[in-house]
């Protein structure tokens, strides 16, 4: 900056000097013409004006040229470095009068950046050849990538090249993200994980499911699971290993299936809305006029219609998750109020099955950052699940408290049939994924899959403890609003996305 | 046209519901009528727009898919100072569709609310309108 100011001062001084000379010449010329050549002052004034205009033009052109010399030198330095551009010489800084220091330091930096890049590329190629000679690394029948600390690709094995349809020369020495444009299902991306890991760990590993490789040209879209191993402490500076497990066929088949179901289910929305509306009207207007048995029937009709409508919403939301279209808007919300209203909403469904919902809400909970409608769907899905699998037991406990890690932890506990341990690991995946388990877990996987996607998008975790015959406890965490606001402040993603749900301006009941 | 409902008490608020799906408007009129609203139903976009421009309503519910002029056009016209003087009514869009980006941006800017019909029951609609200032 000092350099720049010096340059500006120099150019200013030059311009003042030139303008001064112009005026001295002009005044001198007038004096000379009037005194010695006997010309009238009128003609002199006109002539002087003409001369002044011409001189101003000359000076402006000269000054512009002069002032642009430093810029030209920098431009020349850049062009000089372009590999295919021959015939442009390096700038000769010693010849410069104005801004020499600034230009010298800038061009030096330009040269340095390029040299470093060339150097790291050559280092990358050298390390790559080390690994290419390694039988296992090179012939591993899975795409394997090795990155250095700057996420430059040091090595890509033969399978990677085939998988991506690229030559290894196009990959090695390149920045990972310039070669692979990946979409992650949540905000926990490879990049954010690496940043966090670098601050806190020497070694770490991580797995992402359903990573999408976005492609521009004719390459097919790829869907894969991505495993990463991180280690700063090795002599070769191989910092990160990435292995890709391709599931394109399986995932895209799932996507197509859910896409088709979503399309059909969309047609159910209007009739269902009407059905629920008429049941509601019927219920309201027959209050006290029906026999207890018929009143029970109306309640059951209502509960069943609600359940069906929740199921339809689940399917539509799963389709949104799979198309990266489930967008949430996180607001500061009173968590105990959300829990109470959701439990209220679900109480009819529990009641018609003789189950009571017990609430156990800790006092003085801080507000959470949540997308109201989506997070209500999570709680509703967990309660719905608990109702379905309660067996003969008649109680479900919904508790929420601040846990040891400073997160708001909510649990839904039933005392029903429990989950067979063989099924537990697949519980949060989509229901039709594993056809062997389909009979055992029915349609619940869909709701849990969705719950996981929503909770993850909120920055929380979801998990289950279950014992066959004793019941299950599903738990999830949310960030207190203060914590979320803090994290949001530090991230680039300030504008949290919009959702397809309804809203009313300045209205707390529904949204916004 | 006005629908006969068992009004328990009137709250003095007039609602115009521009919605061509007869079942929906019947349910809304009934639920809102029971809560004391005076509900006017209109099946046609052009006629709905003309009615809304009379400034006789406190709330206008606009379905996006109505004949002759669609809901988004009605909204834009009602919010265009060159075509409609300032209205006292709150304009609430009701729909089941997910919107294109430009339509949604217009709705966000110009409407006072946006309601997904499948997400609420008629009495929940009444709850929401009750809380409007």
Coordinates of C-alpha atoms in Angstrom, one line a residue, chain A residues 26-508:
Chain A
X26 CA 1.5 29.9 -22.3
X27 CA 1.9 33.1 -20.2
X28 CA 5.5 33.6 -21.5
X29 CA 4.2 33.2 -25.1
X30 CA 1.4 35.7 -24.7
X31 CA 3.8 38.2 -23.1
X32 CA 6.3 37.7 -26.0
X33 CA 3.7 38.1 -28.8
X34 CA 2.0 41.2 -27.3
X35 CA 5.3 43.0 -26.5
X36 CA 7.4 42.3 -29.6
X37 CA 5.0 41.3 -32.4
X38 CA 2.4 44.1 -32.1
X39 CA -0.6 41.8 -32.2
X40 CA -4.0 42.8 -30.6
X41 CA -4.8 41.1 -27.3
X42 CA -8.1 39.7 -28.7
X43 CA -6.3 37.6 -31.3
X44 CA -3.7 36.6 -28.8
X45 CA -6.3 35.4 -26.4
X46 CA -7.9 33.3 -29.2
X47 CA -4.5 31.9 -30.2
X48 CA -3.5 31.2 -26.6
X49 CA -6.7 29.3 -26.1
X50 CA -6.0 27.1 -29.2
X51 CA -2.4 26.4 -28.1
X52 CA -3.6 25.6 -24.6
X53 CA -6.1 23.0 -25.9
X54 CA -3.5 21.4 -28.1
X55 CA -1.0 21.3 -25.3
X56 CA -3.6 19.8 -22.9
X57 CA -4.1 17.0 -25.4
X58 CA -0.4 16.3 -25.8
X59 CA 0.1 16.4 -22.0
X60 CA -2.8 14.1 -21.3
X61 CA -1.6 11.6 -23.8
X62 CA 1.9 11.7 -22.5
X63 CA 0.8 11.5 -18.9
X64 CA -1.6 8.6 -19.6
X65 CA 1.2 6.7 -21.3
X66 CA 3.5 7.5 -18.5
X67 CA 1.1 6.5 -15.8
X68 CA 0.4 3.2 -17.5
X69 CA 4.0 2.2 -17.6
X70 CA 3.8 0.3 -14.3
X71 CA 0.6 -1.5 -15.3
X72 CA 2.1 -2.4 -18.6
X73 CA 5.1 -3.9 -16.8
X74 CA 2.9 -6.1 -14.7
X75 CA 0.9 -7.2 -17.7
X76 CA 4.1 -8.0 -19.5
X77 CA 5.3 -10.1 -16.6
X78 CA 2.1 -12.2 -16.7
X79 CA 2.1 -12.6 -20.5
X80 CA 5.7 -13.5 -20.4
X81 CA 4.8 -16.5 -18.2
X82 CA 2.0 -17.9 -20.3
X83 CA 3.5 -21.1 -21.7
X84 CA 2.4 -20.7 -25.3
X85 CA 3.0 -17.0 -25.6
X86 CA 6.4 -16.5 -27.2
X87 CA 7.9 -13.2 -28.2
X88 CA 7.0 -11.2 -25.1
X89 CA 10.0 -10.3 -23.1
X90 CA 10.2 -10.0 -19.4
X91 CA 9.6 -6.3 -18.3
X92 CA 12.8 -4.3 -17.8
X93 CA 12.1 -2.7 -14.5
X94 CA 15.4 -0.8 -14.3
X95 CA 14.3 1.5 -17.1
X96 CA 11.3 2.6 -15.2
X97 CA 11.1 6.0 -13.6
X98 CA 7.8 5.9 -11.9
X99 CA 6.7 3.2 -9.4
X100 CA 9.8 1.0 -9.7
X101 CA 9.6 -0.4 -6.2
X102 CA 5.9 -1.3 -6.4
X103 CA 6.2 -2.9 -9.8
X104 CA 9.4 -4.8 -8.9
X105 CA 7.7 -6.3 -5.8
X106 CA 4.5 -7.2 -7.7
X107 CA 6.3 -8.9 -10.6
X108 CA 8.6 -10.7 -8.2
X109 CA 5.5 -12.1 -6.6
X110 CA 4.0 -13.1 -9.9
X111 CA 7.2 -15.0 -10.8
X112 CA 7.3 -16.6 -7.4
X113 CA 3.7 -17.9 -7.5
X114 CA 4.3 -19.5 -10.9
X115 CA 7.6 -21.0 -9.7
X116 CA 5.9 -22.5 -6.6
X117 CA 3.1 -23.9 -8.7
X118 CA 5.6 -25.4 -11.2
X119 CA 7.6 -26.7 -8.3
X120 CA 4.6 -28.3 -6.5
X121 CA 3.5 -29.9 -9.8
X122 CA 6.9 -31.4 -10.4
X123 CA 7.0 -32.6 -6.8
X124 CA 3.6 -34.1 -7.3
X125 CA 4.8 -35.9 -10.3
X126 CA 7.8 -37.2 -8.5
X127 CA 5.8 -38.5 -5.6
X128 CA 3.3 -39.9 -8.0
X129 CA 6.0 -41.9 -9.7
X130 CA 7.0 -43.3 -6.3
X131 CA 3.4 -44.6 -5.8
X132 CA 2.9 -45.7 -9.3
X133 CA 5.7 -48.1 -8.7
X134 CA 3.9 -49.5 -5.7
X135 CA 2.0 -52.6 -6.8
X136 CA -0.8 -52.3 -4.3
X137 CA -1.5 -48.6 -4.7
X138 CA -1.5 -48.7 -8.4
X139 CA -3.5 -51.8 -8.9
X140 CA -6.0 -51.5 -6.1
X141 CA -9.3 -52.2 -7.8
X142 CA -11.0 -49.2 -6.3
X143 CA -10.4 -45.6 -7.2
X144 CA -7.7 -44.3 -4.9
X145 CA -6.5 -40.7 -4.7
X146 CA -3.6 -39.3 -2.5
X147 CA -3.6 -35.6 -1.6
X148 CA -1.0 -33.3 -0.1
X149 CA -1.6 -30.7 2.6
X150 CA -2.9 -28.3 -0.1
X151 CA -5.3 -30.9 -1.5
X152 CA -3.2 -31.2 -4.6
X153 CA -3.5 -34.6 -6.1
X154 CA -0.3 -36.5 -5.6
X155 CA -1.4 -39.8 -7.0
X156 CA -4.4 -41.3 -8.8
X157 CA -4.3 -45.0 -9.5
X158 CA -5.2 -46.7 -12.7
X159 CA -8.8 -47.4 -11.5
X160 CA -9.3 -43.7 -10.7
X161 CA -8.3 -42.7 -14.2
X162 CA -10.7 -45.3 -15.8
X163 CA -13.5 -44.3 -13.3
X164 CA -13.2 -40.6 -14.1
X165 CA -12.3 -41.1 -17.7
X166 CA -9.2 -38.9 -17.3
X167 CA -5.5 -39.4 -18.0
X168 CA -3.4 -39.5 -14.9
X169 CA -1.5 -36.5 -16.2
X170 CA -4.7 -34.4 -16.1
X171 CA -5.1 -35.3 -12.4
X172 CA -1.7 -35.3 -10.8
X173 CA -0.5 -31.9 -9.6
X174 CA -4.1 -30.5 -9.9
X175 CA -6.2 -29.2 -7.0
X176 CA -8.7 -31.9 -6.1
X177 CA -11.7 -29.6 -6.3
X178 CA -10.8 -28.3 -9.7
X179 CA -10.9 -32.0 -11.0
X180 CA -13.7 -33.4 -8.9
X181 CA -16.8 -31.4 -8.4
X182 CA -18.6 -33.3 -5.6
X183 CA -21.9 -32.6 -3.9
X184 CA -22.3 -34.0 -0.4
X185 CA -25.7 -34.8 1.2
X186 CA -25.1 -32.5 4.1
X187 CA -23.0 -29.5 5.0
X188 CA -20.3 -31.8 6.3
X189 CA -18.2 -31.9 3.2
X190 CA -14.7 -33.3 2.6
X191 CA -13.4 -29.8 2.6
X192 CA -15.0 -28.8 5.9
X193 CA -14.0 -32.1 7.5
X194 CA -10.3 -31.6 6.4
X195 CA -10.3 -28.1 7.8
X196 CA -11.6 -29.2 11.1
X197 CA -9.3 -32.2 11.2
X198 CA -6.2 -30.2 10.5
X199 CA -6.8 -28.1 13.5
X200 CA -7.3 -31.0 15.9
X201 CA -5.9 -34.3 14.9
X202 CA -2.9 -36.1 13.5
X203 CA -4.8 -39.0 12.0
X204 CA -8.5 -39.4 11.4
X205 CA -10.9 -41.1 9.0
X206 CA -14.3 -40.5 7.7
X207 CA -17.0 -42.0 5.4
X208 CA -19.6 -40.1 3.4
X209 CA -22.5 -41.8 1.7
X210 CA -24.2 -40.8 -1.5
X211 CA -21.7 -38.3 -2.7
X212 CA -22.5 -37.1 -6.2
X213 CA -19.9 -36.3 -8.8
X214 CA -21.1 -33.5 -10.9
X215 CA -20.0 -33.6 -14.4
X216 CA -20.0 -31.1 -17.2
X217 CA -19.3 -32.9 -20.4
X218 CA -20.5 -36.3 -21.6
X219 CA -19.3 -38.2 -18.6
X220 CA -22.2 -40.0 -16.7
X221 CA -23.1 -38.7 -13.2
X222 CA -21.5 -40.8 -10.6
X223 CA -22.9 -41.6 -7.1
X224 CA -20.5 -43.1 -4.6
X225 CA -19.5 -43.5 -1.0
X226 CA -16.3 -41.7 -0.2
X227 CA -13.8 -42.9 2.5
X228 CA -11.0 -40.6 3.6
X229 CA -8.0 -41.3 5.8
X230 CA -6.0 -38.4 7.1
X231 CA -2.5 -38.4 8.5
X232 CA -0.1 -35.5 8.9
X233 CA 2.7 -37.6 10.4
X234 CA 4.3 -39.5 7.5
X235 CA 7.6 -38.8 5.9
X236 CA 6.2 -38.7 2.4
X237 CA 3.7 -35.9 3.2
X238 CA 0.9 -38.0 1.8
X239 CA -1.7 -36.2 3.9
X240 CA -5.0 -37.6 2.7
X241 CA -6.1 -40.8 1.1
X242 CA -9.4 -41.0 -0.6
X243 CA -11.1 -44.2 -1.8
X244 CA -14.3 -44.1 -3.8
X245 CA -16.9 -46.9 -3.6
X246 CA -19.1 -46.6 -6.6
X247 CA -22.9 -47.1 -6.1
X248 CA -24.1 -45.3 -9.1
X249 CA -26.3 -48.2 -10.3
X250 CA -27.9 -48.8 -6.9
X251 CA -28.3 -45.2 -5.8
X252 CA -29.7 -44.0 -9.1
X253 CA -32.1 -46.9 -9.2
X254 CA -33.3 -45.9 -5.7
X255 CA -33.6 -42.3 -6.9
X256 CA -35.7 -43.4 -9.9
X257 CA -37.9 -45.5 -7.8
X258 CA -38.6 -42.8 -5.3
X259 CA -39.0 -40.3 -8.1
X260 CA -41.7 -42.4 -9.6
X261 CA -43.4 -43.0 -6.3
X262 CA -43.2 -39.3 -5.5
X263 CA -44.8 -38.5 -8.8
X264 CA -47.7 -40.8 -8.2
X265 CA -48.1 -39.8 -4.5
X266 CA -48.3 -36.2 -5.5
X267 CA -51.7 -37.0 -7.0
X268 CA -52.8 -38.2 -3.5
X269 CA -52.3 -34.8 -1.9
X270 CA -55.4 -33.0 -3.0
X271 CA -57.9 -35.9 -2.3
X272 CA -56.2 -36.4 1.1
X273 CA -56.4 -32.7 1.9
X274 CA -60.1 -32.8 1.1
X275 CA -60.7 -36.0 3.0
X276 CA -59.0 -34.6 6.1
X277 CA -61.0 -31.3 5.7
X278 CA -64.3 -33.1 5.6
X279 CA -63.5 -35.4 8.5
X280 CA -62.6 -32.4 10.5
X281 CA -65.8 -30.6 9.6
X282 CA -67.8 -33.8 10.4
X283 CA -66.0 -34.2 13.7
X284 CA -66.6 -30.6 14.7
X285 CA -70.2 -30.4 13.7
X286 CA -71.2 -33.7 15.2
X287 CA -69.6 -33.1 18.6
X288 CA -71.9 -34.5 21.3
X289 CA -74.5 -35.8 18.8
X290 CA -73.0 -39.2 18.1
X291 CA -72.9 -42.4 20.1
X292 CA -69.5 -43.0 21.8
X293 CA -68.8 -45.8 19.3
X294 CA -69.4 -43.6 16.3
X295 CA -67.3 -40.8 17.9
X296 CA -64.5 -43.3 18.2
X297 CA -64.9 -44.2 14.5
X298 CA -64.6 -40.5 13.6
X299 CA -61.5 -40.2 15.7
X300 CA -60.0 -43.3 14.0
X301 CA -60.8 -42.0 10.6
X302 CA -59.2 -38.7 11.5
X303 CA -56.1 -40.4 12.9
X304 CA -55.8 -42.7 9.9
X305 CA -56.1 -39.9 7.4
X306 CA -53.4 -38.0 9.4
X307 CA -51.1 -41.0 9.2
X308 CA -51.6 -41.4 5.5
X309 CA -51.0 -37.7 4.9
X310 CA -47.8 -37.9 7.0
X311 CA -46.7 -40.9 4.9
X312 CA -47.3 -39.0 1.7
X313 CA -45.3 -36.0 3.0
X314 CA -42.5 -38.4 3.9
X315 CA -42.3 -39.8 0.4
X316 CA -42.3 -36.3 -1.1
X317 CA -39.6 -35.2 1.3
X318 CA -37.5 -38.2 0.6
X319 CA -37.7 -37.3 -3.1
X320 CA -36.6 -33.8 -2.2
X321 CA -33.6 -35.1 -0.1
X322 CA -32.5 -37.3 -3.0
X323 CA -32.7 -34.4 -5.4
X324 CA -30.9 -32.1 -3.1
X325 CA -34.0 -30.0 -2.9
X326 CA -34.9 -30.3 0.7
X327 CA -34.1 -26.9 1.9
X328 CA -34.4 -25.7 5.4
X329 CA -34.6 -22.3 7.0
X330 CA -33.3 -22.3 10.5
X331 CA -34.9 -19.9 12.9
X332 CA -34.7 -19.4 16.7
X333 CA -37.5 -21.5 18.1
X334 CA -38.8 -22.4 21.5
X335 CA -38.0 -26.1 21.7
X336 CA -40.4 -27.1 24.5
X337 CA -43.2 -25.4 22.6
X338 CA -42.4 -27.3 19.4
X339 CA -42.3 -30.6 21.3
X340 CA -45.6 -29.9 23.0
X341 CA -47.4 -28.9 19.9
X342 CA -46.0 -32.0 18.0
X343 CA -47.0 -34.4 20.7
X344 CA -50.4 -32.7 20.7
X345 CA -50.6 -33.3 17.0
X346 CA -49.8 -37.0 17.5
X347 CA -51.9 -37.6 20.5
X348 CA -55.0 -38.6 18.5
X349 CA -53.0 -41.2 16.6
X350 CA -51.7 -42.6 19.9
X351 CA -55.1 -42.3 21.6
X352 CA -57.0 -44.4 19.1
X353 CA -54.5 -47.2 19.9
X354 CA -54.8 -46.8 23.6
X355 CA -51.3 -45.4 24.0
X356 CA -50.5 -42.4 26.1
X357 CA -47.7 -40.0 25.2
X358 CA -45.8 -38.8 28.3
X359 CA -43.8 -35.6 28.0
X360 CA -40.7 -35.1 30.1
X361 CA -39.4 -31.6 29.2
X362 CA -36.5 -30.1 31.2
X363 CA -37.0 -26.6 32.6
X364 CA -35.3 -23.6 31.1
X365 CA -34.2 -25.1 27.8
X366 CA -32.4 -22.6 25.6
X367 CA -33.9 -21.9 22.2
X368 CA -32.8 -24.0 19.2
X369 CA -32.0 -23.2 15.6
X370 CA -34.6 -25.2 13.7
X371 CA -36.8 -25.4 10.6
X372 CA -40.1 -25.7 12.4
X373 CA -42.1 -27.8 10.0
X374 CA -39.2 -30.2 9.1
X375 CA -38.2 -30.8 12.7
X376 CA -41.8 -31.4 13.6
X377 CA -41.8 -34.1 11.0
X378 CA -38.8 -35.7 12.7
X379 CA -40.5 -35.9 16.1
X380 CA -43.7 -37.0 14.4
X381 CA -41.9 -39.8 12.5
X382 CA -40.2 -41.0 15.7
X383 CA -43.5 -41.0 17.6
X384 CA -45.3 -42.7 14.7
X385 CA -42.6 -45.4 14.7
X386 CA -42.9 -45.9 18.5
X387 CA -46.7 -46.2 18.1
X388 CA -46.3 -48.8 15.4
X389 CA -43.8 -50.9 17.4
X390 CA -45.3 -50.5 20.8
X391 CA -46.8 -54.0 20.8
X392 CA -48.8 -54.5 23.9
X393 CA -47.2 -51.6 25.8
X394 CA -49.3 -48.5 26.3
X395 CA -46.8 -45.7 27.0
X396 CA -44.3 -43.7 25.0
X397 CA -42.0 -41.2 26.7
X398 CA -40.8 -38.1 25.0
X399 CA -38.0 -36.3 26.9
X400 CA -35.8 -33.4 26.1
X401 CA -32.9 -31.9 28.0
X402 CA -29.5 -30.2 27.6
X403 CA -26.9 -32.9 27.4
X404 CA -23.3 -33.0 28.6
X405 CA -22.0 -31.7 25.3
X406 CA -24.2 -28.6 25.5
X407 CA -26.6 -29.9 22.8
X408 CA -30.4 -30.2 23.1
X409 CA -31.0 -33.9 23.2
X410 CA -34.5 -35.3 22.6
X411 CA -35.5 -38.9 23.0
X412 CA -38.5 -40.9 22.1
X413 CA -38.7 -44.1 24.1
X414 CA -41.1 -47.0 23.6
X415 CA -41.4 -50.3 25.5
X416 CA -42.5 -52.4 22.6
X417 CA -41.0 -55.0 20.3
X418 CA -37.6 -53.5 19.8
X419 CA -35.4 -53.8 16.8
X420 CA -33.5 -57.0 15.9
X421 CA -29.8 -56.2 16.3
X422 CA -29.2 -57.4 12.7
X423 CA -31.4 -54.7 11.4
X424 CA -30.0 -51.9 13.6
X425 CA -27.2 -50.7 11.3
X426 CA -29.6 -50.3 8.3
X427 CA -32.3 -48.6 10.3
X428 CA -31.6 -45.1 8.9
X429 CA -31.4 -46.2 5.3
X430 CA -34.3 -46.2 2.9
X431 CA -36.8 -49.0 3.3
X432 CA -36.5 -50.6 -0.1
X433 CA -32.7 -50.6 0.0
X434 CA -32.3 -54.0 1.7
X435 CA -35.0 -56.3 0.5
X436 CA -34.2 -59.0 3.1
X437 CA -35.1 -56.6 5.9
X438 CA -38.2 -55.3 4.3
X439 CA -40.5 -57.8 5.9
X440 CA -38.9 -57.1 9.3
X441 CA -38.9 -53.4 9.4
X442 CA -41.7 -52.5 7.1
X443 CA -42.0 -49.0 5.9
X444 CA -40.3 -47.4 8.9
X445 CA -37.0 -47.0 7.2
X446 CA -38.3 -44.2 5.1
X447 CA -39.3 -42.0 8.0
X448 CA -36.1 -42.7 9.8
X449 CA -34.1 -42.0 6.6
X450 CA -35.8 -38.7 6.3
X451 CA -35.4 -38.0 10.1
X452 CA -31.7 -38.6 9.7
X453 CA -31.5 -36.3 6.6
X454 CA -33.3 -33.5 8.4
X455 CA -31.5 -33.8 11.7
X456 CA -28.1 -33.9 9.9
X457 CA -29.1 -30.8 7.9
X458 CA -29.7 -29.1 11.2
X459 CA -26.2 -30.0 12.3
X460 CA -27.3 -32.6 14.8
X461 CA -27.0 -36.4 15.2
X462 CA -29.6 -39.2 15.4
X463 CA -29.1 -42.6 16.8
X464 CA -31.0 -45.5 18.4
X465 CA -30.6 -47.9 21.3
X466 CA -32.8 -50.9 21.2
X467 CA -33.3 -54.3 22.8
X468 CA -35.5 -56.9 21.2
X469 CA -38.6 -57.4 23.3
X470 CA -37.7 -54.4 25.6
X471 CA -38.3 -51.5 23.3
X472 CA -36.3 -48.8 21.5
X473 CA -35.0 -45.3 22.3
X474 CA -34.4 -43.0 19.4
X475 CA -32.4 -39.9 20.2
X476 CA -31.4 -36.8 18.3
X477 CA -29.5 -33.6 19.1
X478 CA -30.0 -30.1 17.9
X479 CA -27.8 -27.1 18.4
X480 CA -28.9 -24.3 20.8
X481 CA -29.6 -21.3 18.8
X482 CA -26.7 -19.3 20.2
X483 CA -24.3 -22.0 19.1
X484 CA -25.8 -22.2 15.6
X485 CA -25.6 -18.5 15.3
X486 CA -21.9 -18.6 16.3
X487 CA -21.2 -21.3 13.7
X488 CA -23.2 -19.5 11.0
X489 CA -21.2 -16.4 11.7
X490 CA -18.0 -18.2 10.9
X491 CA -19.1 -19.9 7.8
X492 CA -19.6 -18.6 4.3
X493 CA -23.1 -20.0 4.1
X494 CA -24.9 -17.2 5.9
X495 CA -28.0 -17.2 3.9
X496 CA -29.7 -20.3 5.0
X497 CA -31.9 -21.7 2.3
X498 CA -35.6 -21.5 1.7
X499 CA -38.1 -24.2 1.9
X500 CA -41.2 -25.2 0.0
X501 CA -43.4 -25.0 3.1
X502 CA -45.8 -22.3 3.7
X503 CA -45.2 -19.1 5.6
X504 CA -47.0 -16.0 6.9
X505 CA -45.1 -12.8 7.4
X506 CA -44.5 -11.8 11.0
X507 CA -46.4 -14.8 12.2
X508 CA -45.2 -17.2 14.8

